[in-house]
Coordinates of C-alpha atoms in Angstrom, one line a residue:
X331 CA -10.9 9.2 -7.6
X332 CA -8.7 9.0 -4.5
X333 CA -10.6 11.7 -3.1
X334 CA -14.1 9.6 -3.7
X335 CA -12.5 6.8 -1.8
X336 CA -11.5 9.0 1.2
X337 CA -15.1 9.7 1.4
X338 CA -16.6 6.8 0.9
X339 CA -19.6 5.5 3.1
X340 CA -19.9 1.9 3.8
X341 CA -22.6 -0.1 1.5
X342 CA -24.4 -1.6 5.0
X343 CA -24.6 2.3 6.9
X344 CA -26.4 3.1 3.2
X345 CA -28.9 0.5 3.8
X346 CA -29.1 1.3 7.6
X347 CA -30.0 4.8 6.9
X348 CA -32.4 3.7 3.7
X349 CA -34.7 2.1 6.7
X350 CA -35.1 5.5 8.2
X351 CA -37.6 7.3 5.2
X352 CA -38.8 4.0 4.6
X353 CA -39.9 3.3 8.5
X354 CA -41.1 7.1 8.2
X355 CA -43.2 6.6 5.6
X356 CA -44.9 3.9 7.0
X357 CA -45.4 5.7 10.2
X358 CA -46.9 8.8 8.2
X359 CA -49.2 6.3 6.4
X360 CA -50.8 4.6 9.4
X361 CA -51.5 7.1 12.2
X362 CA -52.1 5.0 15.4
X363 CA -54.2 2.8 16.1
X364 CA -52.2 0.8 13.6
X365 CA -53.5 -2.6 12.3
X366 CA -51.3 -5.2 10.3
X367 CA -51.1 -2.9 7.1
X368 CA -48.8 -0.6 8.7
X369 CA -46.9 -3.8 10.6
X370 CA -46.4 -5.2 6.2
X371 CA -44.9 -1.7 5.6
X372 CA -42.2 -1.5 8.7
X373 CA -41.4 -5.1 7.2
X374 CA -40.9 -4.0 3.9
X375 CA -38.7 -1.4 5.2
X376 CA -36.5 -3.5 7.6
X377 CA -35.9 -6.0 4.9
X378 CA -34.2 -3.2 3.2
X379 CA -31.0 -4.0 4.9
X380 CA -31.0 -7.3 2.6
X381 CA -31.3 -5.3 -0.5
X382 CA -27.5 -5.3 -2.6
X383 CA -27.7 -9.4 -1.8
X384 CA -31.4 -10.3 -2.6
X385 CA -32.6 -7.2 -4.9
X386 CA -35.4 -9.3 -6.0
X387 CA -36.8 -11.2 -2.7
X388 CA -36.4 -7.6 -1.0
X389 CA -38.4 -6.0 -4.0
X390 CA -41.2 -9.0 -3.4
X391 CA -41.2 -8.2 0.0
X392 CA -42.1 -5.0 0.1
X393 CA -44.5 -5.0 -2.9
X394 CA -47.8 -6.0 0.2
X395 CA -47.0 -2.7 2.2
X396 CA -46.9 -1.0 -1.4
X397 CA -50.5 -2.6 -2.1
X398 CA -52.4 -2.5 0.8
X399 CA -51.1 0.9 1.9
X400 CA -49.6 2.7 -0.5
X401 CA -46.3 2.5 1.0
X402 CA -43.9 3.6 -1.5
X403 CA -40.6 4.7 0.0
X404 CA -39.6 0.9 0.3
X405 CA -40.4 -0.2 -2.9
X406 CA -39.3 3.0 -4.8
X407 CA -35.6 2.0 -3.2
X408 CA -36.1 -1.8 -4.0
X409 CA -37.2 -1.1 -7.6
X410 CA -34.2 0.8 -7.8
X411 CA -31.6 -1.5 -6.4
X412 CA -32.7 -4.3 -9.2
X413 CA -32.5 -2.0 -11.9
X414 CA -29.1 -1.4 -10.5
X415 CA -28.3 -5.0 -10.4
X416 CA -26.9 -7.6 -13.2
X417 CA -30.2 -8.7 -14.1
X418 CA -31.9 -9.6 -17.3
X419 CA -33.9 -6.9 -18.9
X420 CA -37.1 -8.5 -18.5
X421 CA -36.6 -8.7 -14.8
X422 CA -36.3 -4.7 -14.3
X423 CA -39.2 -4.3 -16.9
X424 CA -41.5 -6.6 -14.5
X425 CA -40.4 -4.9 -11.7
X426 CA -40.9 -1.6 -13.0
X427 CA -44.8 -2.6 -14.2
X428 CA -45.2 -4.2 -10.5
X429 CA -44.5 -1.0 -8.4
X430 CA -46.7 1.2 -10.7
X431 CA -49.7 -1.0 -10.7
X432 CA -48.7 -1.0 -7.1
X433 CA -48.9 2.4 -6.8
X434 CA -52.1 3.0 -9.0
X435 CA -54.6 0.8 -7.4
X436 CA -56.3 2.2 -4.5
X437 CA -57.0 -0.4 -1.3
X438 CA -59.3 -1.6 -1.4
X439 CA -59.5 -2.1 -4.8
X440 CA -63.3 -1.7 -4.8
X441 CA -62.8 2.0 -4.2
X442 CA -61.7 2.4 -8.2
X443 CA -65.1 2.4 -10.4
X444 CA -66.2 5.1 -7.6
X445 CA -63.6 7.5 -9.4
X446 CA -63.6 9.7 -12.3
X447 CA -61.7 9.3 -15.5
X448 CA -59.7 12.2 -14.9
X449 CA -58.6 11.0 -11.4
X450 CA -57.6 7.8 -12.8
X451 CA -55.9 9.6 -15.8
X452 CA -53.6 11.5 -13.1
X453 CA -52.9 8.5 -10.9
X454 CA -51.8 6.0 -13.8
X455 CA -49.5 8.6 -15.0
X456 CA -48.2 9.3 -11.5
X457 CA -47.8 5.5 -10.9
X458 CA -45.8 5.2 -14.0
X459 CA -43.5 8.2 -13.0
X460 CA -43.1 6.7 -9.2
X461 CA -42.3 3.8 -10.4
X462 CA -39.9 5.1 -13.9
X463 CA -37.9 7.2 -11.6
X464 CA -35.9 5.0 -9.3
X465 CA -35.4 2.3 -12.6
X466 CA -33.8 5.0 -15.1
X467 CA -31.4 6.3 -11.9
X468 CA -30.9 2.5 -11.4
X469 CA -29.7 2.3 -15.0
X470 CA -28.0 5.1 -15.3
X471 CA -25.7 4.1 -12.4
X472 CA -25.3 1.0 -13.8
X473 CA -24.2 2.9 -16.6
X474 CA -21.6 4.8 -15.2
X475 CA -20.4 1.8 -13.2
X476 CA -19.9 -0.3 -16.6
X477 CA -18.4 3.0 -18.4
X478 CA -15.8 3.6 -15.6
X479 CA -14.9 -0.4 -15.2
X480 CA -14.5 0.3 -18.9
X481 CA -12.5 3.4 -18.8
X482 CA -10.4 1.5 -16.1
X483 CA -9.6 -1.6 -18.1
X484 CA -8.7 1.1 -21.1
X485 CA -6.2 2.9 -18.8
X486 CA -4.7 -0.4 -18.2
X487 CA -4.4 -1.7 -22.0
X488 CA -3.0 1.6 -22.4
X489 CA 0.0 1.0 -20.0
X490 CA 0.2 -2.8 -21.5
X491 CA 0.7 -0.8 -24.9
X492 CA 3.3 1.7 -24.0
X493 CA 4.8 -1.0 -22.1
X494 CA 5.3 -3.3 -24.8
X495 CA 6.2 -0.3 -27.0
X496 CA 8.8 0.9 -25.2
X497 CA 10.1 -2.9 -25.4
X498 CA 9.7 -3.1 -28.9
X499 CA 12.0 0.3 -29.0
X500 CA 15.0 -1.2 -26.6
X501 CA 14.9 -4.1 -28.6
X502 CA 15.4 -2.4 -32.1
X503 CA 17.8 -0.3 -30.5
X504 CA 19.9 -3.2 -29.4
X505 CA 19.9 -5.0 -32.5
X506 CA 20.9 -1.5 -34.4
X507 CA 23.8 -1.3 -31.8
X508 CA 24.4 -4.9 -32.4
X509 CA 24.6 -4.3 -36.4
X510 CA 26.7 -1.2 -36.0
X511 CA 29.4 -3.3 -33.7
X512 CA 28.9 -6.5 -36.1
X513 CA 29.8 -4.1 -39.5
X514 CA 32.2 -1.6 -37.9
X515 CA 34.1 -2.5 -35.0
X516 CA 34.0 -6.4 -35.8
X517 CA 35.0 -5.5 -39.1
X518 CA 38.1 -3.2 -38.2
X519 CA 39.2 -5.6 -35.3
X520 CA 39.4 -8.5 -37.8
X521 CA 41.6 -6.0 -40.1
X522 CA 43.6 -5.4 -37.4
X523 CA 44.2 -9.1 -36.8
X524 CA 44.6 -10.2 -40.3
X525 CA 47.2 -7.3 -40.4
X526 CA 49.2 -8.5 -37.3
X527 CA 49.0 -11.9 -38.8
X528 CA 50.5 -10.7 -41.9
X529 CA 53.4 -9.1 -40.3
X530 CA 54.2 -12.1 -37.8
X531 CA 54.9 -14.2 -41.1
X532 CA 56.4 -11.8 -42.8
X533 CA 58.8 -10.1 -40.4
X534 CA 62.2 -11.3 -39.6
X535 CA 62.9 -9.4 -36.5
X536 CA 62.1 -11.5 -33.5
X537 CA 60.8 -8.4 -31.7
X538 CA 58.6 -7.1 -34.2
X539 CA 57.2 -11.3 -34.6
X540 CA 56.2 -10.7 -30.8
X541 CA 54.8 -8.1 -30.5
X542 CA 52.4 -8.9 -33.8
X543 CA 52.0 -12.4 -31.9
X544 CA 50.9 -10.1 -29.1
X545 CA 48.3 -7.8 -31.7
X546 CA 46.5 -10.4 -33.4
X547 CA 46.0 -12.1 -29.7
X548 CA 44.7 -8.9 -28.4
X549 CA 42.4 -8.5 -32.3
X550 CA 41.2 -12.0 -31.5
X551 CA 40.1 -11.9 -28.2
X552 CA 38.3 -8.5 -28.8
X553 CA 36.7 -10.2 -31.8
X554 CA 35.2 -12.9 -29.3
X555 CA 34.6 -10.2 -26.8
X556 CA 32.6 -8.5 -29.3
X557 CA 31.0 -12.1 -30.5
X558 CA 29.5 -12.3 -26.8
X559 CA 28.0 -8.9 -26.8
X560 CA 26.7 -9.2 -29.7
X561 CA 24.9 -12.2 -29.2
X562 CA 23.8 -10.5 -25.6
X563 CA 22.2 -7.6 -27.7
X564 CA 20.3 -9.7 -29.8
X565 CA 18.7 -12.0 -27.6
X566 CA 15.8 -9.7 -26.3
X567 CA 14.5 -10.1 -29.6
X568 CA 15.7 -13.4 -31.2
X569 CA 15.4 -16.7 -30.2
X570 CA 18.0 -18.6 -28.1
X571 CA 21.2 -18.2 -28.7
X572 CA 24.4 -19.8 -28.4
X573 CA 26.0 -20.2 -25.2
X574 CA 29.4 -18.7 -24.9
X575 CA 31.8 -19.2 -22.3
X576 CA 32.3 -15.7 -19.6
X577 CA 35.7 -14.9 -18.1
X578 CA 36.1 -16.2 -14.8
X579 CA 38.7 -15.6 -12.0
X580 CA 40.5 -18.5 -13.3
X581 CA 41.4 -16.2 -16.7
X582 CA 43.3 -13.4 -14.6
X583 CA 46.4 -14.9 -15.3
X584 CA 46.3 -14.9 -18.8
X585 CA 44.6 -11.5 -19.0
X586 CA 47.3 -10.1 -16.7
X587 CA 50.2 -11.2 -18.3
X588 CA 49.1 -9.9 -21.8
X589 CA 48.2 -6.6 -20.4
X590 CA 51.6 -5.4 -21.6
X591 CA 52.3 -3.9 -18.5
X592 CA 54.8 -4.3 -15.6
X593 CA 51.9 -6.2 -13.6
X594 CA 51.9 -8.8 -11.0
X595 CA 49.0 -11.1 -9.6
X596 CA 47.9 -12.7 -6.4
X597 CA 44.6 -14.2 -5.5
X598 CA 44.1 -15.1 -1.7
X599 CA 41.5 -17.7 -0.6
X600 CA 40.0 -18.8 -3.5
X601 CA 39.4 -22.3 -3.9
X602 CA 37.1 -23.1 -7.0
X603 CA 36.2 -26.9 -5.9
X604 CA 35.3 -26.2 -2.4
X605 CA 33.9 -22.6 -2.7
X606 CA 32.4 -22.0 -5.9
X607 CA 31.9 -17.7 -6.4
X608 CA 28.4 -17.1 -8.2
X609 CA 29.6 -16.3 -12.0
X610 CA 28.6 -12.7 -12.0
X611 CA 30.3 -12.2 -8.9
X612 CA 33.5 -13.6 -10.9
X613 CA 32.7 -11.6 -14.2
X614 CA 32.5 -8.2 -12.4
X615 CA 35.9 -8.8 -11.1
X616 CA 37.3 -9.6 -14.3
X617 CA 36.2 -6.9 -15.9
X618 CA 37.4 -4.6 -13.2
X619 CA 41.0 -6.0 -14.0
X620 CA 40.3 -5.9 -17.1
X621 CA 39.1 -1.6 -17.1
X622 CA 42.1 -0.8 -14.8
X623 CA 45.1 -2.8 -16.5
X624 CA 43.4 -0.9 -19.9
X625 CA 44.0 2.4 -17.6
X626 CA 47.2 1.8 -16.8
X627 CA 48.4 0.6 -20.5
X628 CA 46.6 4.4 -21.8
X629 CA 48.4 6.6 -18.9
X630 CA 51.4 4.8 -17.0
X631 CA 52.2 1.8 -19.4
X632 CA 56.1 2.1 -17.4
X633 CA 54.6 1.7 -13.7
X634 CA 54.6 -1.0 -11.8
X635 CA 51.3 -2.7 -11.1
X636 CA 49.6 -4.6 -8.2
X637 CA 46.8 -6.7 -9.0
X638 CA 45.2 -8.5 -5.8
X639 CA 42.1 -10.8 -5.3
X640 CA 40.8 -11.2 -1.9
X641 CA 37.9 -14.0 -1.3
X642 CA 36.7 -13.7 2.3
X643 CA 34.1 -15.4 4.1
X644 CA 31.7 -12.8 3.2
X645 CA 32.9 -10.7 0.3
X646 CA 35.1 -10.4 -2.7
X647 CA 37.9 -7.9 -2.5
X648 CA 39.6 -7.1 -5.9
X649 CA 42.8 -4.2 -5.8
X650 CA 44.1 -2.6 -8.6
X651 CA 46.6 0.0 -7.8
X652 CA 49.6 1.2 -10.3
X653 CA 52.8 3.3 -8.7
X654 CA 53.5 7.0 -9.7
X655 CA 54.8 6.9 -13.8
X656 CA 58.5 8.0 -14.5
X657 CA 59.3 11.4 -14.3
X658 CA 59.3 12.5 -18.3
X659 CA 57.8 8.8 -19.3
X660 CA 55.2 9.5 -22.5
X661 CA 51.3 8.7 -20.8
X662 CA 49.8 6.2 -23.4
X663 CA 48.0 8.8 -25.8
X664 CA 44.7 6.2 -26.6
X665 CA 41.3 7.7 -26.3
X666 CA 39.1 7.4 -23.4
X667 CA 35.7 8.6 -21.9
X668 CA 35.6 7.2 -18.3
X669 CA 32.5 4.9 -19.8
X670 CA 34.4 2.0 -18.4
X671 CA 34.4 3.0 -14.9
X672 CA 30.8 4.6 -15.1
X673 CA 30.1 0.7 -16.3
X674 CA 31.9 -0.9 -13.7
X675 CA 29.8 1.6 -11.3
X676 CA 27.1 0.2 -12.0
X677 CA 27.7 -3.7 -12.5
X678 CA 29.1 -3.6 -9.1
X679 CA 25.6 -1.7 -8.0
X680 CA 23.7 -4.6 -9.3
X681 CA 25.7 -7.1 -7.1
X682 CA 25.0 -4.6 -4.0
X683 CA 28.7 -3.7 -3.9
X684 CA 30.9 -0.9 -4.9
X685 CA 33.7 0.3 -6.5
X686 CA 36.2 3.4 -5.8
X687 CA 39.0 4.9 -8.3
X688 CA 41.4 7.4 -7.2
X689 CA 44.8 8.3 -6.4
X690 CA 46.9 7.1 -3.9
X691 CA 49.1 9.3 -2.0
X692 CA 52.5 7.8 -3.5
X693 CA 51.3 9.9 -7.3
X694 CA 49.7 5.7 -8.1
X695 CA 46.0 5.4 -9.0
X696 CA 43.7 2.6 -7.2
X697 CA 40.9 0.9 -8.4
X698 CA 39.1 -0.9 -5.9
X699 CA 36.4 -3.4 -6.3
X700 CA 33.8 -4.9 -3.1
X701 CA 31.1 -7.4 -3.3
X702 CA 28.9 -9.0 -0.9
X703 CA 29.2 -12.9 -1.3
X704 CA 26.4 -15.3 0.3
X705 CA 28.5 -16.9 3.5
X706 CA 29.8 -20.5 3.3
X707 CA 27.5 -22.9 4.9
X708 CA 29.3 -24.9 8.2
X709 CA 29.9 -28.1 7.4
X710 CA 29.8 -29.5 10.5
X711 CA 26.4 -27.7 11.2
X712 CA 23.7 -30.2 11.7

């Protein structure tokens, strides 16, 4: 198809060069002197320019060169072009009956009873196949033109379908995620909750109260962590759903300080009543606290930890960075499968910022976190 394109010829240097046979044909008809029949014919072949916008005045037009002298390159082309048209049936039928009476009367038309049966046999069956011709190829390009708009809008329902399938499968697939973290990990988070709960009443050691005060905060606040996901997952296919509130930079000091590690904060230029940060902005660097205090507390729990939030005038800076563990200090033995920083990748990707983890060259680890933020309209600009 691209190829047909490239090649293409305009529709008006088709019509110009249609007026070259037709003008030849009239020229071949009437040998000079010429008289007004052959002046009807080069008409009938100009107005062929005119043809795609009035099929049927053109055809009309040329129908006096094709009756008073047998002029039929002109008409065979207009004949054509209405079959080829959106017109009623009974418009290409009449103009297929007009051009072969056209072309079977003689002119004059006096001329006819001096002919045999046989002549007339032969020209009434070469009117009708004069005339036939140009309306079946008008009809069969029609045709083609209707079956390929067809085949087109096909293609296109075709995409709409696997579109709207390949929707339909993201969506199940969330809400079977979403089922799997509802009945499974809810499920074992609550236990583990209930359990620490148990134990704070139960125990009498003050240490052992804390420290299940400090499990059934964590179990809790995974349990609503898991609450907003879960409601995330389900809302491509389910109707709305509740609101819940997202961490903002404002939480960082209660996250921080029950990260059970040695970790310190400090946020620099951030004024939430005069500069409000867009919310995703202040999600992705929560969770990138969030993702590197986890590191820490699963391979230096003992080291000390900076955590350091930088609002600028144009971006957000966020610092993570631990100091080298204790020589012969146990690493934190939990699971992991870098899926948090792979995440964090590409949240901050989203936001047109990046992210960097790696280790410094005191034996610490960094991760670093930059986002663009829209700059602060002036005030005093006016």
């Amino acid at each position: 198809m691209d190829t047909l394109r490239r090649w293409s010829v305009p529709a008006w240097a088709v019509d110009l060069a249609l007026v070259v046979p037709a003008l030849a044909d009239a020229l071949l008809n009437f040998p000079p002197p010429r008289d007004w029949h052959f002046w009807v014919s080069a008409a009938a072949a100009v107005v062929l320019v005119v043809r795609r916008r009035w099929p049927r005045t053109v055809l009309l037009l040329t129908l006096p060169g094709l009756f008073a002298g047998s002029a039929l390159v002109a008409p065979m082309i207009a004949v054509y072009t209405v079959a080829r048209s959106e017109r009623p049936a009974w418009q290409k039928q009449l103009a297929l009956g007009l051009v072969a009476v056209g072309s079977f009367l003689p002119w004059p038309i006096t001329s006819l009873p001096r002919e045999t049966l046989s002549d007339i046999t032969q020209h009434l069956i070469y009117a009708v196949m004069l005339a036939a011709g140009p309306v079946v190829l008008g009809l069969l390009v029609r045709t083609r033109e209707d079956l390929s708009a067809r085949v087109a809008e096909l293609a296109e329902l075709r995409d709409v379908e696997r579109m709207l399938y390949a929707k339909t499968v993201v969506a199940e697939e969330r809400a079977r995620i979403a089922r799997e973290m509802h009945d499974v990990v809810s499920h074992q988070a609550g236990l583990i909750a209930v359990q620490a709960g148990a134990l704070q009443v139960t125990t009498k050691d003050p240490q052992t109260r804390e420290t299940a005060a400090t499990l059934r905060g964590l179990a809790v606040a995974t349990l609503e962590e898991l609450r907003s996901m879960i409601l995330v997952l389900r809302a491509a296919g389910a109707g709305p759903t509740e609101l819940v509130p997202q961490p903002r930079l404002a939480d960082l000091p209660r996250l921080v300080g029950a990260a059970e590690v040695a970790a310190t904060l400090r946020i620099e230029g951030h004024d939430p009543a005069a500069r409000p940060l867009p919310e995703p902005v202040e999600r992705a660097a929560y969770r990138t606290v969030q993702e590197a205090l986890t590191n820490v507390r699963k391979h230096a729990p003992d080291a000390a930890t900076e955590v350091r939030v930088q609002v600028e005038a144009d971006c957000l800076r966020v610092s993570v960075c631990n100091a080298a563990p204790r020589v012969g200090a146990a690493a934190g033995s939990l699971p992991g499968g870098h899926h948090g920083l792979i995440g964090l990748r590409e949240r901050a990707g989203l936001l047109g910022g990046r992210i960097t983890a790696q280790a410094t060259t005191a034996g610490g680890f960094e991760v670093a976190l930059w986002l663009p933020l829209p700059r602060q309209a002036d005030p005093q600009a006016a």
